[in-house]
Amino acid sequence: MGIVATIPMRGFIDIMYKRIVVKFGTSVLTGGTPRLDQPHMVELVRQCAAVQNQGKDLIICTSGAIAVGHERLGFPQLSPTLSNKQMMAAVGQSRLMQMWERFFDIYGTHVGQILLTRGDVEHRGRFLNARDTLNALLDHNIVPVVNENDAVTTAEIKVGDNDNLSALVTILAEADLLLLLTDQPGLFSADPRMNPDAQLIPEVKTIDETLRKLAGDSVSGLGVGGMTTKLQAADAARRAGADVIIASGHATNVITRAVRGETIGTRFPALEIPLVNRKRWIFAAPKVAGSLKVDEGAAQALCTNGRSLLPAGILSVAGNFSRGDTISIQDQAGQDLARGIVRYGSDDLRKISGCRSDEIESLLGYVYGPVAVHRNDLILL
Ligand code: GLU
């Protein structure tokens, strides 16, 4: 992760980033029009090349495949079916990639395309495989250009938006900065489009309910993300030890300034004690397959005493999941307390919930250990 201390300067933070993920939202690449703004893409690539020339590792997470496909096909009037969107993504992705390739070529830099889906990172083995590919590209000074594999993925295995995808990439690559570039200068104290008194929030240390409400569900132009998905992404990446900055993709020299540690946009400092690798994966990658409601004693044991979850503390089980799936753990009011990997499937847990661990074997005929979710496989929210 290598964060190196530097001399603090006015308006700067005293760290220097080594590995940076830059996410370009569709609104940044199109400038809010239906077409790609190629001169602006060239300008963004100029900044990326400058960062790379400083010896830093750079990964791009690009949106825009669907928008570019639509443009390339001459803006056909199509019903918004999944297959039509996938068709546009198939056309747009190769075109988009051609452009990144052409623009980086100006600086003599190679790019490599990585198309991911949630399915590619859900299993630890595939996660490690994707990580090796990213590292191999970076080791050879090739800029990985990542997007979701929109042409073939279905809702169940999709990450769904490139904000969360870029957080996943940050975790995969163990980057120390995630720069989310969008059409807004950052996160505001109110919706700046409705409220002229809205103030830019320069730094966010805690992502709580109030902030989530503030972010609302704004969606910008042709992209699918809004401030809500950006907050989710920021939360996941900062738990993994990366700083996150949300800033305008049109601010002058935004990439080089953010990487220098200059104050820009809204910054979310990394958690001081980041999650260990295995836990990062629990938080960011898998889809939550079900939930367990736990009693007050179990909630306290998890949240205050750092204990594992025992079957005895489980009140009810929702969803159908298998051993090894990720589930959420909730208190009696349905509030999410934690997320973790279950050691028993949902059918088994329904049989053993409320029971003592030494009864598991007689109830199921086998035992995978005394706990339902081990504390090493658990993240408190
Ligand atoms: N993967 C989508 C695309 O390339 C973008 C998703 C998003 O806007 O977050 O069109």
mmCIF file of C-alpha atoms and ligand atoms in Angstrom:
data_model
loop_
_atom_site.group_PDB
_atom_site.id
_atom_site.type_symbol
_atom_site.label_atom_id
_atom_site.label_comp_id
_atom_site.label_asym_id
_atom_site.label_seq_id
_atom_site.Cartn_x
_atom_site.Cartn_y
_atom_site.Cartn_z
ATOM 1 C CA MET A 1 0.000 0.000 0.000
ATOM 2 C CA GLY A 2 3.081 2.197 0.514
ATOM 3 C CA ILE A 3 1.895 5.589 1.689
ATOM 4 C CA VAL A 4 4.924 7.862 1.921
ATOM 5 C CA ALA A 5 5.026 10.912 4.165
ATOM 6 C CA THR A 6 5.884 14.225 2.546
ATOM 7 C CA ILE A 7 6.288 17.757 3.864
ATOM 8 C CA PRO A 8 2.815 19.197 4.575
ATOM 9 C CA MET A 9 1.939 22.262 2.502
ATOM 10 C CA ARG A 10 -0.939 24.698 2.689
ATOM 11 C CA GLY A 11 -4.055 23.184 1.135
ATOM 12 C CA PHE A 12 -2.305 19.846 0.773
ATOM 13 C CA ILE A 13 -2.474 16.639 2.758
ATOM 14 C CA ASP A 14 0.822 15.135 3.773
ATOM 15 C CA ILE A 15 0.637 11.866 1.930
ATOM 16 C CA MET A 16 1.694 10.688 -1.464
ATOM 17 C CA TYR A 17 -0.237 8.015 -3.291
ATOM 18 C CA LYS A 18 1.404 5.092 -5.051
ATOM 19 C CA ARG A 19 -1.466 3.265 -6.708
ATOM 20 C CA ILE A 20 -4.511 5.110 -7.942
ATOM 21 C CA VAL A 21 -7.848 4.039 -9.382
ATOM 22 C CA VAL A 22 -9.589 6.762 -11.404
ATOM 23 C CA LYS A 23 -13.237 6.209 -12.221
ATOM 24 C CA PHE A 24 -14.719 8.167 -15.105
ATOM 25 C CA GLY A 25 -18.481 8.421 -15.031
ATOM 26 C CA THR A 26 -20.399 8.571 -18.283
ATOM 27 C CA SER A 27 -21.260 12.212 -17.524
ATOM 28 C CA VAL A 28 -17.547 13.046 -17.403
ATOM 29 C CA LEU A 29 -16.827 11.396 -20.734
ATOM 30 C CA THR A 30 -19.824 12.888 -22.529
ATOM 31 C CA GLY A 31 -19.990 16.253 -20.727
ATOM 32 C CA GLY A 32 -23.701 15.560 -20.282
ATOM 33 C CA THR A 33 -24.298 15.320 -24.065
ATOM 34 C CA PRO A 34 -25.282 12.137 -25.925
ATOM 35 C CA ARG A 35 -21.795 11.971 -27.479
ATOM 36 C CA LEU A 36 -18.316 11.286 -26.158
ATOM 37 C CA ASP A 37 -16.321 14.449 -25.605
ATOM 38 C CA GLN A 38 -13.097 13.249 -27.209
ATOM 39 C CA PRO A 39 -11.044 16.407 -26.611
ATOM 40 C CA HIS A 40 -11.876 16.130 -22.926
ATOM 41 C CA MET A 41 -10.893 12.452 -22.902
ATOM 42 C CA VAL A 42 -7.544 13.457 -24.393
ATOM 43 C CA GLU A 43 -7.119 16.000 -21.602
ATOM 44 C CA LEU A 44 -7.916 13.347 -18.964
ATOM 45 C CA VAL A 45 -5.418 10.985 -20.541
ATOM 46 C CA ARG A 46 -2.796 13.767 -20.489
ATOM 47 C CA GLN A 47 -3.234 13.990 -16.731
ATOM 48 C CA CYS A 48 -3.174 10.204 -16.352
ATOM 49 C CA ALA A 49 0.060 10.026 -18.318
ATOM 50 C CA ALA A 50 1.574 12.739 -16.105
ATOM 51 C CA VAL A 51 0.687 10.692 -13.020
ATOM 52 C CA GLN A 52 2.120 7.557 -14.564
ATOM 53 C CA ASN A 53 5.316 9.415 -15.417
ATOM 54 C CA GLN A 54 5.786 10.099 -11.731
ATOM 55 C CA GLY A 55 6.207 6.342 -11.315
ATOM 56 C CA LYS A 56 2.746 5.741 -9.920
ATOM 57 C CA ASP A 57 0.470 2.853 -10.806
ATOM 58 C CA LEU A 58 -2.728 3.933 -12.474
ATOM 59 C CA ILE A 59 -5.912 2.005 -13.157
ATOM 60 C CA ILE A 60 -8.862 3.405 -15.060
ATOM 61 C CA CYS A 61 -12.415 2.376 -14.466
ATOM 62 C CA THR A 62 -14.408 3.605 -17.439
ATOM 63 C CA SER A 63 -18.125 3.928 -17.932
ATOM 64 C CA GLY A 64 -19.723 4.912 -21.191
ATOM 65 C CA ALA A 65 -20.008 1.642 -23.136
ATOM 66 C CA ILE A 66 -23.770 1.874 -23.485
ATOM 67 C CA ALA A 67 -23.708 5.601 -24.305
ATOM 68 C CA VAL A 68 -20.984 5.090 -26.913
ATOM 69 C CA GLY A 69 -22.831 2.133 -28.458
ATOM 70 C CA HIS A 70 -25.926 4.281 -28.762
ATOM 71 C CA GLU A 71 -23.917 7.018 -30.439
ATOM 72 C CA ARG A 72 -22.078 4.599 -32.720
ATOM 73 C CA LEU A 73 -25.319 3.063 -33.977
ATOM 74 C CA GLY A 74 -26.706 6.508 -34.813
ATOM 75 C CA PHE A 75 -29.011 6.908 -31.805
ATOM 76 C CA PRO A 76 -31.633 4.287 -32.702
ATOM 77 C CA GLN A 77 -34.957 4.469 -30.885
ATOM 78 C CA LEU A 78 -34.857 1.152 -29.025
ATOM 79 C CA SER A 79 -36.984 -0.195 -26.228
ATOM 80 C CA PRO A 80 -34.873 -0.376 -23.065
ATOM 81 C CA THR A 81 -34.748 -4.200 -22.934
ATOM 82 C CA LEU A 82 -31.755 -5.963 -21.444
ATOM 83 C CA SER A 83 -30.710 -7.404 -24.797
ATOM 84 C CA ASN A 84 -30.867 -3.982 -26.476
ATOM 85 C CA LYS A 85 -28.714 -2.476 -23.753
ATOM 86 C CA GLN A 86 -26.308 -5.393 -24.015
ATOM 87 C CA MET A 87 -26.147 -4.960 -27.764
ATOM 88 C CA MET A 88 -25.221 -1.294 -27.313
ATOM 89 C CA ALA A 89 -22.658 -2.208 -24.659
ATOM 90 C CA ALA A 90 -21.079 -4.755 -27.018
ATOM 91 C CA VAL A 91 -20.753 -2.156 -29.769
ATOM 92 C CA GLY A 92 -19.776 0.630 -27.402
ATOM 93 C CA GLN A 93 -17.207 -1.227 -25.333
ATOM 94 C CA SER A 94 -14.910 -1.986 -28.269
ATOM 95 C CA ARG A 95 -15.259 1.571 -29.551
ATOM 96 C CA LEU A 96 -14.580 2.979 -26.088
ATOM 97 C CA MET A 97 -11.531 0.787 -25.726
ATOM 98 C CA GLN A 98 -10.240 1.863 -29.147
ATOM 99 C CA MET A 99 -10.404 5.450 -27.955
ATOM 100 C CA TRP A 100 -8.580 4.873 -24.683
ATOM 101 C CA GLU A 101 -5.984 2.962 -26.646
ATOM 102 C CA ARG A 102 -5.583 5.748 -29.213
ATOM 103 C CA PHE A 103 -5.362 8.508 -26.629
ATOM 104 C CA PHE A 104 -2.883 6.698 -24.393
ATOM 105 C CA ASP A 105 -0.847 5.910 -27.480
ATOM 106 C CA ILE A 106 -0.108 9.643 -27.799
ATOM 107 C CA TYR A 107 2.000 9.185 -24.669
ATOM 108 C CA GLY A 108 3.431 5.827 -25.732
ATOM 109 C CA THR A 109 1.474 4.040 -23.008
ATOM 110 C CA HIS A 110 -0.153 0.659 -23.463
ATOM 111 C CA VAL A 111 -3.577 -0.117 -22.085
ATOM 112 C CA GLY A 112 -5.133 -3.486 -21.261
ATOM 113 C CA GLN A 113 -8.854 -4.177 -21.104
ATOM 114 C CA ILE A 114 -10.343 -5.972 -18.111
ATOM 115 C CA LEU A 115 -14.057 -6.687 -18.114
ATOM 116 C CA LEU A 116 -15.322 -7.835 -14.750
ATOM 117 C CA THR A 117 -18.570 -8.922 -13.205
ATOM 118 C CA ARG A 118 -19.464 -9.647 -9.627
ATOM 119 C CA GLY A 119 -19.163 -13.336 -10.461
ATOM 120 C CA ASP A 120 -15.450 -12.856 -11.201
ATOM 121 C CA VAL A 121 -14.667 -11.723 -7.697
ATOM 122 C CA GLU A 122 -17.227 -13.608 -5.663
ATOM 123 C CA HIS A 123 -15.056 -16.672 -5.312
ATOM 124 C CA ARG A 124 -11.761 -16.227 -3.619
ATOM 125 C CA GLY A 125 -9.906 -18.151 -6.356
ATOM 126 C CA ARG A 126 -11.267 -15.985 -9.159
ATOM 127 C CA PHE A 127 -10.670 -12.866 -7.060
ATOM 128 C CA LEU A 128 -7.002 -13.786 -6.723
ATOM 129 C CA ASN A 129 -6.798 -14.539 -10.418
ATOM 130 C CA ALA A 130 -8.190 -11.123 -11.363
ATOM 131 C CA ARG A 131 -5.767 -9.550 -8.902
ATOM 132 C CA ASP A 132 -2.809 -11.317 -10.532
ATOM 133 C CA THR A 133 -3.834 -10.013 -13.954
ATOM 134 C CA LEU A 134 -4.112 -6.453 -12.667
ATOM 135 C CA ASN A 135 -0.720 -6.702 -11.009
ATOM 136 C CA ALA A 136 0.883 -8.163 -14.125
ATOM 137 C CA LEU A 137 -0.382 -5.220 -16.185
ATOM 138 C CA LEU A 138 0.802 -2.694 -13.611
ATOM 139 C CA ASP A 139 4.192 -4.388 -13.282
ATOM 140 C CA HIS A 140 4.643 -3.783 -17.008
ATOM 141 C CA ASN A 141 3.508 -0.142 -16.868
ATOM 142 C CA ILE A 142 0.328 -0.980 -18.748
ATOM 143 C CA VAL A 143 -2.759 0.947 -17.702
ATOM 144 C CA PRO A 144 -5.622 -1.449 -16.927
ATOM 145 C CA VAL A 145 -8.899 -0.107 -18.316
ATOM 146 C CA VAL A 146 -11.726 -1.754 -16.413
ATOM 147 C CA ASN A 147 -15.453 -1.840 -17.072
ATOM 148 C CA GLU A 148 -18.240 -4.191 -16.174
ATOM 149 C CA ASN A 149 -18.788 -6.937 -18.728
ATOM 150 C CA ASP A 150 -22.134 -5.373 -19.632
ATOM 151 C CA ALA A 151 -22.626 -7.253 -22.898
ATOM 152 C CA VAL A 152 -23.162 -10.590 -21.211
ATOM 153 C CA THR A 153 -23.849 -10.098 -17.527
ATOM 154 C CA THR A 154 -27.290 -10.501 -16.065
ATOM 155 C CA ALA A 155 -28.708 -8.697 -13.057
ATOM 156 C CA GLU A 156 -27.812 -11.497 -10.614
ATOM 157 C CA ILE A 157 -24.101 -11.368 -11.281
ATOM 158 C CA LYS A 158 -23.736 -7.687 -12.052
ATOM 159 C CA VAL A 159 -22.085 -5.167 -9.782
ATOM 160 C CA GLY A 160 -24.514 -2.803 -11.481
ATOM 161 C CA ASP A 161 -22.710 0.508 -11.339
ATOM 162 C CA ASN A 162 -19.153 1.544 -11.924
ATOM 163 C CA ASP A 163 -18.830 3.344 -8.576
ATOM 164 C CA ASN A 164 -19.037 0.039 -6.732
ATOM 165 C CA LEU A 165 -17.031 -1.643 -9.482
ATOM 166 C CA SER A 166 -14.223 0.867 -8.985
ATOM 167 C CA ALA A 167 -14.248 0.210 -5.226
ATOM 168 C CA LEU A 168 -13.902 -3.461 -5.991
ATOM 169 C CA VAL A 169 -10.970 -2.708 -8.272
ATOM 170 C CA THR A 170 -9.409 -0.560 -5.529
ATOM 171 C CA ILE A 171 -9.643 -3.538 -3.183
ATOM 172 C CA LEU A 172 -8.384 -5.985 -5.799
ATOM 173 C CA ALA A 173 -5.392 -3.822 -6.629
ATOM 174 C CA GLU A 174 -4.774 -2.690 -3.049
ATOM 175 C CA ALA A 175 -4.748 0.879 -4.307
ATOM 176 C CA ASP A 176 -4.320 3.764 -1.883
ATOM 177 C CA LEU A 177 -6.504 6.310 -3.695
ATOM 178 C CA LEU A 178 -9.842 5.961 -5.431
ATOM 179 C CA LEU A 179 -10.764 9.054 -7.410
ATOM 180 C CA LEU A 180 -14.418 9.107 -8.398
ATOM 181 C CA LEU A 181 -14.831 11.674 -11.152
ATOM 182 C CA THR A 182 -18.321 12.885 -11.839
ATOM 183 C CA ASP A 183 -20.313 15.906 -13.008
ATOM 184 C CA GLN A 184 -20.494 17.390 -9.486
ATOM 185 C CA PRO A 185 -17.626 19.099 -7.627
ATOM 186 C CA GLY A 186 -18.171 16.700 -4.710
ATOM 187 C CA LEU A 187 -20.707 15.931 -2.022
ATOM 188 C CA PHE A 188 -22.860 18.870 -0.923
ATOM 189 C CA SER A 189 -24.705 19.658 2.289
ATOM 190 C CA ALA A 190 -27.922 19.731 0.204
ATOM 191 C CA ASP A 191 -28.839 19.089 -3.430
ATOM 192 C CA PRO A 192 -27.052 21.974 -5.209
ATOM 193 C CA ARG A 193 -29.542 21.811 -8.091
ATOM 194 C CA MET A 194 -32.437 22.622 -5.765
ATOM 195 C CA ASN A 195 -30.780 24.552 -2.956
ATOM 196 C CA PRO A 196 -28.562 27.582 -3.669
ATOM 197 C CA ASP A 197 -27.189 27.484 -0.095
ATOM 198 C CA ALA A 198 -25.753 23.997 -0.568
ATOM 199 C CA GLN A 199 -22.112 23.834 0.557
ATOM 200 C CA LEU A 200 -19.418 21.499 -0.683
ATOM 201 C CA ILE A 201 -18.329 19.112 2.102
ATOM 202 C CA PRO A 202 -14.520 19.010 1.912
ATOM 203 C CA GLU A 203 -13.997 15.959 4.129
ATOM 204 C CA VAL A 204 -16.117 13.098 5.418
ATOM 205 C CA LYS A 205 -14.789 10.996 8.271
ATOM 206 C CA THR A 206 -17.919 8.951 8.980
ATOM 207 C CA ILE A 207 -20.491 7.689 6.538
ATOM 208 C CA ASP A 208 -23.707 7.548 8.520
ATOM 209 C CA GLU A 209 -27.452 7.505 7.893
ATOM 210 C CA THR A 210 -27.674 11.317 7.759
ATOM 211 C CA LEU A 211 -25.102 11.423 5.004
ATOM 212 C CA ARG A 212 -26.765 8.597 3.112
ATOM 213 C CA LYS A 213 -30.056 10.485 3.237
ATOM 214 C CA LEU A 214 -28.291 13.600 2.034
ATOM 215 C CA ALA A 215 -26.879 11.730 -0.937
ATOM 216 C CA GLY A 216 -30.417 10.644 -1.817
ATOM 217 C CA ASP A 217 -30.658 8.804 -5.067
ATOM 218 C CA SER A 218 -29.434 11.361 -7.531
ATOM 219 C CA VAL A 219 -28.659 9.865 -10.913
ATOM 220 C CA SER A 220 -26.583 11.748 -13.414
ATOM 221 C CA GLY A 221 -27.451 11.648 -17.124
ATOM 222 C CA LEU A 222 -26.753 8.397 -18.932
ATOM 223 C CA GLY A 223 -24.819 6.703 -16.126
ATOM 224 C CA VAL A 224 -26.429 4.458 -13.572
ATOM 225 C CA GLY A 225 -24.678 5.737 -10.453
ATOM 226 C CA GLY A 226 -25.510 8.701 -8.232
ATOM 227 C CA MET A 227 -24.207 9.977 -4.912
ATOM 228 C CA THR A 228 -25.661 6.924 -3.141
ATOM 229 C CA THR A 229 -23.531 4.478 -5.096
ATOM 230 C CA LYS A 230 -20.561 6.805 -4.656
ATOM 231 C CA LEU A 231 -21.000 6.688 -0.891
ATOM 232 C CA GLN A 232 -21.235 2.890 -0.980
ATOM 233 C CA ALA A 233 -18.050 2.792 -3.027
ATOM 234 C CA ALA A 234 -16.320 5.278 -0.725
ATOM 235 C CA ASP A 235 -17.292 3.231 2.305
ATOM 236 C CA ALA A 236 -15.955 -0.030 0.876
ATOM 237 C CA ALA A 237 -12.710 1.502 -0.394
ATOM 238 C CA ARG A 238 -11.898 3.421 2.789
ATOM 239 C CA ARG A 239 -12.480 0.316 4.878
ATOM 240 C CA ALA A 240 -9.885 -1.350 2.666
ATOM 241 C CA GLY A 241 -7.368 1.361 3.458
ATOM 242 C CA ALA A 242 -7.744 3.702 0.463
ATOM 243 C CA ASP A 243 -8.508 7.405 0.548
ATOM 244 C CA VAL A 244 -11.455 8.280 -1.666
ATOM 245 C CA ILE A 245 -12.090 11.575 -3.417
ATOM 246 C CA ILE A 246 -15.276 12.546 -5.229
ATOM 247 C CA ALA A 247 -14.584 15.443 -7.576
ATOM 248 C CA SER A 248 -15.614 17.011 -10.839
ATOM 249 C CA GLY A 249 -14.103 15.410 -13.919
ATOM 250 C CA HIS A 250 -14.044 18.873 -15.475
ATOM 251 C CA ALA A 251 -12.106 20.658 -12.723
ATOM 252 C CA THR A 252 -8.771 21.872 -14.076
ATOM 253 C CA ASN A 253 -6.016 19.289 -13.545
ATOM 254 C CA VAL A 254 -8.287 17.345 -11.227
ATOM 255 C CA ILE A 255 -6.341 14.084 -11.477
ATOM 256 C CA THR A 256 -2.862 15.513 -10.987
ATOM 257 C CA ARG A 257 -4.066 17.754 -8.168
ATOM 258 C CA ALA A 258 -5.878 14.963 -6.323
ATOM 259 C CA VAL A 259 -2.881 12.672 -6.640
ATOM 260 C CA ARG A 260 -0.608 15.436 -5.269
ATOM 261 C CA GLY A 261 -2.829 15.562 -2.198
ATOM 262 C CA GLU A 262 -4.239 18.991 -3.013
ATOM 263 C CA THR A 263 -7.578 19.816 -1.407
ATOM 264 C CA ILE A 264 -10.207 19.123 -4.035
ATOM 265 C CA GLY A 265 -13.767 17.797 -4.046
ATOM 266 C CA THR A 266 -14.884 15.696 -1.094
ATOM 267 C CA ARG A 267 -12.282 13.500 0.513
ATOM 268 C CA PHE A 268 -12.971 10.394 2.591
ATOM 269 C CA PRO A 269 -9.819 9.462 4.486
ATOM 270 C CA ALA A 270 -8.983 5.767 4.688
ATOM 271 C CA LEU A 271 -9.781 4.002 7.933
ATOM 272 C CA GLU A 272 -6.728 4.090 10.135
ATOM 273 C CA ILE A 273 -6.924 0.376 10.791
ATOM 274 C CA PRO A 274 -8.016 -1.080 7.489
ATOM 275 C CA LEU A 275 -9.646 -4.471 7.264
ATOM 276 C CA VAL A 276 -7.339 -7.379 6.631
ATOM 277 C CA ASN A 277 -7.398 -8.669 3.077
ATOM 278 C CA ARG A 278 -9.837 -11.463 3.610
ATOM 279 C CA LYS A 279 -12.321 -9.138 5.263
ATOM 280 C CA ARG A 280 -12.112 -6.570 2.478
ATOM 281 C CA TRP A 281 -13.308 -9.254 0.164
ATOM 282 C CA ILE A 282 -16.290 -10.104 2.348
ATOM 283 C CA PHE A 283 -17.350 -6.504 2.345
ATOM 284 C CA ALA A 284 -16.949 -5.583 -1.258
ATOM 285 C CA ALA A 285 -17.424 -8.560 -3.460
ATOM 286 C CA PRO A 286 -20.241 -10.925 -2.791
ATOM 287 C CA LYS A 287 -23.897 -10.207 -3.006
ATOM 288 C CA VAL A 288 -25.701 -10.625 0.299
ATOM 289 C CA ALA A 289 -27.546 -13.930 -0.030
ATOM 290 C CA GLY A 290 -29.764 -13.722 3.045
ATOM 291 C CA SER A 291 -29.962 -12.442 6.590
ATOM 292 C CA LEU A 292 -29.998 -13.606 10.182
ATOM 293 C CA LYS A 293 -31.903 -11.811 12.898
ATOM 294 C CA VAL A 294 -30.160 -12.092 16.262
ATOM 295 C CA ASP A 295 -31.198 -11.464 19.857
ATOM 296 C CA GLU A 296 -29.877 -8.685 22.043
ATOM 297 C CA GLY A 297 -27.261 -10.847 23.758
ATOM 298 C CA ALA A 298 -25.813 -11.981 20.442
ATOM 299 C CA ALA A 299 -25.889 -8.410 19.079
ATOM 300 C CA GLN A 300 -23.891 -7.253 22.067
ATOM 301 C CA ALA A 301 -21.455 -10.154 21.845
ATOM 302 C CA LEU A 302 -20.795 -9.289 18.186
ATOM 303 C CA CYS A 303 -20.690 -5.515 18.406
ATOM 304 C CA THR A 304 -19.070 -4.879 21.766
ATOM 305 C CA ASN A 305 -17.187 -8.005 22.682
ATOM 306 C CA GLY A 306 -15.837 -9.016 19.259
ATOM 307 C CA ARG A 307 -17.310 -12.518 19.471
ATOM 308 C CA SER A 308 -18.457 -14.968 16.797
ATOM 309 C CA LEU A 309 -22.150 -15.545 16.167
ATOM 310 C CA LEU A 310 -23.430 -18.770 17.722
ATOM 311 C CA PRO A 311 -26.603 -20.543 16.574
ATOM 312 C CA ALA A 312 -28.070 -19.904 20.042
ATOM 313 C CA GLY A 313 -28.335 -16.157 19.356
ATOM 314 C CA ILE A 314 -30.174 -16.491 16.031
ATOM 315 C CA LEU A 315 -33.874 -15.646 16.120
ATOM 316 C CA SER A 316 -34.767 -16.115 12.460
ATOM 317 C CA VAL A 317 -33.243 -16.862 9.072
ATOM 318 C CA ALA A 318 -34.292 -15.140 5.824
ATOM 319 C CA GLY A 319 -33.383 -16.247 2.307
ATOM 320 C CA ASN A 320 -31.914 -19.374 0.829
ATOM 321 C CA PHE A 321 -28.173 -19.567 1.047
ATOM 322 C CA SER A 322 -25.390 -22.102 1.244
ATOM 323 C CA ARG A 323 -22.452 -22.581 3.552
ATOM 324 C CA GLY A 324 -19.808 -20.043 2.456
ATOM 325 C CA ASP A 325 -22.285 -17.408 1.262
ATOM 326 C CA THR A 326 -22.233 -13.832 2.525
ATOM 327 C CA ILE A 327 -25.171 -12.818 4.684
ATOM 328 C CA SER A 328 -26.130 -9.806 6.721
ATOM 329 C CA ILE A 329 -26.700 -9.990 10.463
ATOM 330 C CA GLN A 330 -29.480 -7.799 11.817
ATOM 331 C CA ASP A 331 -30.796 -6.832 15.219
ATOM 332 C CA GLN A 332 -34.421 -7.431 16.167
ATOM 333 C CA ALA A 333 -35.466 -4.140 14.569
ATOM 334 C CA GLY A 334 -33.989 -5.225 11.234
ATOM 335 C CA GLN A 335 -31.031 -2.841 11.467
ATOM 336 C CA ASP A 336 -27.890 -4.210 9.747
ATOM 337 C CA LEU A 337 -25.193 -4.910 12.330
ATOM 338 C CA ALA A 338 -22.657 -6.924 10.427
ATOM 339 C CA ARG A 339 -21.891 -8.857 7.312
ATOM 340 C CA GLY A 340 -20.194 -12.208 7.295
ATOM 341 C CA ILE A 341 -19.644 -15.587 5.723
ATOM 342 C CA VAL A 342 -21.890 -18.331 7.097
ATOM 343 C CA ARG A 343 -20.572 -21.712 8.118
ATOM 344 C CA TYR A 344 -23.988 -23.348 7.691
ATOM 345 C CA GLY A 345 -26.567 -23.061 4.895
ATOM 346 C CA SER A 346 -30.002 -21.552 5.506
ATOM 347 C CA ASP A 347 -31.799 -24.907 5.885
ATOM 348 C CA ASP A 348 -29.307 -26.012 8.514
ATOM 349 C CA LEU A 349 -29.473 -22.694 10.336
ATOM 350 C CA ARG A 350 -33.264 -22.885 10.503
ATOM 351 C CA LYS A 351 -32.876 -26.231 12.288
ATOM 352 C CA ILE A 352 -30.181 -25.124 14.732
ATOM 353 C CA SER A 353 -31.121 -21.491 15.416
ATOM 354 C CA GLY A 354 -31.782 -20.880 19.097
ATOM 355 C CA CYS A 355 -29.950 -24.098 20.003
ATOM 356 C CA ARG A 356 -26.718 -24.674 21.889
ATOM 357 C CA SER A 357 -23.672 -25.460 19.750
ATOM 358 C CA ASP A 358 -23.212 -28.884 21.360
ATOM 359 C CA GLU A 359 -26.649 -29.842 19.992
ATOM 360 C CA ILE A 360 -25.696 -29.177 16.337
ATOM 361 C CA GLU A 361 -24.480 -32.692 15.617
ATOM 362 C CA SER A 362 -27.560 -34.401 16.962
ATOM 363 C CA LEU A 363 -29.841 -31.990 15.078
ATOM 364 C CA LEU A 364 -28.076 -32.126 11.708
ATOM 365 C CA GLY A 365 -26.140 -35.364 11.830
ATOM 366 C CA TYR A 366 -22.882 -33.485 11.158
ATOM 367 C CA VAL A 367 -21.086 -30.416 12.388
ATOM 368 C CA TYR A 368 -18.961 -27.717 10.744
ATOM 369 C CA GLY A 369 -17.944 -26.255 14.086
ATOM 370 C CA PRO A 370 -19.729 -24.464 16.904
ATOM 371 C CA VAL A 371 -20.262 -21.050 15.284
ATOM 372 C CA ALA A 372 -22.723 -19.825 12.642
ATOM 373 C CA VAL A 373 -20.426 -16.974 11.584
ATOM 374 C CA HIS A 374 -16.860 -16.851 12.861
ATOM 375 C CA ARG A 375 -15.568 -13.451 13.975
ATOM 376 C CA ASN A 376 -12.705 -13.726 11.461
ATOM 377 C CA ASP A 377 -15.306 -13.874 8.699
ATOM 378 C CA LEU A 378 -17.326 -10.980 9.986
ATOM 379 C CA ILE A 379 -17.371 -7.238 9.505
ATOM 380 C CA LEU A 380 -19.273 -4.884 11.762
ATOM 381 C CA LEU A 381 -21.131 -2.167 9.890
HETATM 382 N N1 GLU B 1 -20.836 -0.101 -17.269
HETATM 383 C C1 GLU B 1 -21.722 0.938 -17.762
HETATM 384 C C2 GLU B 1 -21.287 1.407 -19.144
HETATM 385 O O1 GLU B 1 -20.140 1.267 -19.502
HETATM 386 C C3 GLU B 1 -21.730 2.136 -16.865
HETATM 387 C C4 GLU B 1 -22.235 1.909 -15.482
HETATM 388 C C5 GLU B 1 -22.302 3.224 -14.726
HETATM 389 O O2 GLU B 1 -22.680 4.249 -15.320
HETATM 390 O O3 GLU B 1 -21.971 3.244 -13.542
HETATM 391 O O4 GLU B 1 -22.081 1.959 -19.871
#
